[in-house]
GROMACS .gro file of C-alpha atoms in nm:
model
   86
    1ILE     CA    1  -3.433  -1.628   0.607
    2LEU     CA    2  -3.223  -1.915   0.554
    3MET     CA    3  -2.856  -1.920   0.611
    4LEU     CA    4  -2.622  -2.123   0.499
    5ALA     CA    5  -2.274  -2.169   0.605
    6LYS     CA    6  -1.946  -2.211   0.396
    7SER     CA    7  -1.746  -2.307   0.675
    8HIS     CA    8  -1.765  -2.423   1.021
    9LYS     CA    9  -1.594  -2.088   1.178
   10PHE     CA   10  -1.902  -1.906   1.026
   11VAL     CA   11  -2.145  -2.149   1.185
   12GLU     CA   12  -1.976  -2.077   1.545
   13ASP     CA   13  -1.931  -1.734   1.479
   14MET     CA   14  -2.330  -1.694   1.390
   15VAL     CA   15  -2.439  -1.910   1.685
   16GLU     CA   16  -2.265  -1.689   1.905
   17LEU     CA   17  -2.414  -1.388   1.796
   18PHE     CA   18  -2.755  -1.483   1.837
   19GLN     CA   19  -2.660  -1.634   2.169
   20LYS     CA   20  -2.559  -1.313   2.272
   21LYS     CA   21  -2.863  -1.130   2.102
   22GLU     CA   22  -2.640  -0.949   1.889
   23VAL     CA   23  -2.844  -0.985   1.553
   24GLU     CA   24  -3.136  -0.771   1.508
   25LYS     CA   25  -3.437  -0.939   1.390
   26LYS     CA   26  -3.690  -0.739   1.196
   27TYR     CA   27  -4.018  -0.889   1.020
   28ALA     CA   28  -4.270  -0.742   0.785
   29ALA     CA   29  -4.615  -0.869   0.811
   30TRP     CA   30  -4.958  -0.805   0.690
   31VAL     CA   31  -5.192  -0.848   0.953
   32SER     CA   32  -5.592  -0.856   0.973
   33GLY     CA   33  -5.795  -0.549   1.071
   34THR     CA   34  -5.681  -0.193   1.160
   35VAL     CA   35  -5.365  -0.133   1.362
   36THR     CA   36  -5.224   0.231   1.426
   37GLY     CA   37  -4.919   0.343   1.597
   38LYS     CA   38  -4.669   0.146   1.815
   39GLY     CA   39  -4.686  -0.122   2.046
   40LYS     CA   40  -4.592  -0.408   2.207
   41VAL     CA   41  -4.769  -0.769   2.252
   42GLU     CA   42  -4.675  -1.015   2.537
   43ALA     CA   43  -4.786  -1.349   2.573
   44PRO     CA   44  -4.657  -1.694   2.667
   45ILE     CA   45  -4.516  -1.902   2.385
   46ASP     CA   46  -4.514  -2.292   2.367
   47VAL     CA   47  -4.555  -2.537   2.100
   48VAL     CA   48  -4.934  -2.620   2.020
   49TYR     CA   49  -4.905  -2.848   1.742
   50ARG     CA   50  -4.647  -3.102   1.675
   51GLU     CA   51  -4.629  -3.357   1.358
   52GLY     CA   52  -4.296  -3.546   1.344
   53THR     CA   53  -4.025  -3.282   1.339
   54ALA     CA   54  -4.266  -2.971   1.239
   55LYS     CA   55  -4.390  -2.748   1.517
   56ARG     CA   56  -4.619  -2.496   1.523
   57PHE     CA   57  -4.584  -2.222   1.819
   58GLY     CA   58  -4.879  -1.999   1.979
   59VAL     CA   59  -4.973  -1.825   2.271
   60LYS     CA   60  -5.001  -2.112   2.565
   61PRO     CA   61  -5.036  -2.014   2.946
   62SER     CA   62  -4.754  -2.247   3.043
   63GLY     CA   63  -4.516  -2.112   2.758
   64LYS     CA   64  -4.224  -1.918   2.771
   65PRO     CA   65  -4.284  -1.535   2.828
   66ALA     CA   66  -4.201  -1.337   2.520
   67LEU     CA   67  -4.232  -0.988   2.399
   68THR     CA   68  -4.254  -0.855   2.042
   69LEU     CA   69  -4.254  -0.475   1.959
   70TYR     CA   70  -4.427  -0.367   1.646
   71GLU     CA   71  -4.454  -0.036   1.451
   72THR     CA   72  -4.736   0.009   1.213
   73VAL     CA   73  -4.612   0.093   0.846
   74LYS     CA   74  -4.961   0.141   0.641
   75SER     CA   75  -5.297   0.114   0.837
   76GLY     CA   76  -5.633   0.013   0.644
   77THR     CA   77  -5.965  -0.123   0.736
   78GLU     CA   78  -5.934  -0.468   0.626
   79LYS     CA   79  -5.548  -0.527   0.689
   80SER     CA   80  -5.226  -0.341   0.822
   81PHE     CA   81  -4.866  -0.348   0.727
   82LEU     CA   82  -4.634  -0.375   1.030
   83TYR     CA   83  -4.257  -0.421   1.111
   84LEU     CA   84  -4.219  -0.657   1.398
   85TYR     CA   85  -3.923  -0.691   1.649
   86PRO     CA   86  -3.916  -0.999   1.849
   0.00000   0.00000   0.00000
């Protein structure tokens, strides 16, 4: 999602909500393979690739601890559809 602010006040308010973790993030994703039920993924995350200002994040032992909860919406033999909650 891309959020565009029409005022400086809106930017300040949104930054505050994110800092207080009052914004609920929910992602939808197709993943490879069969996934069923609910679960969690815990792994340390850090920058694994950088080119200019572009960064890619991935699992790295020296990274920051991260937790993502997931629930399966639809499961198949080759792919599954999940909701993810970081």
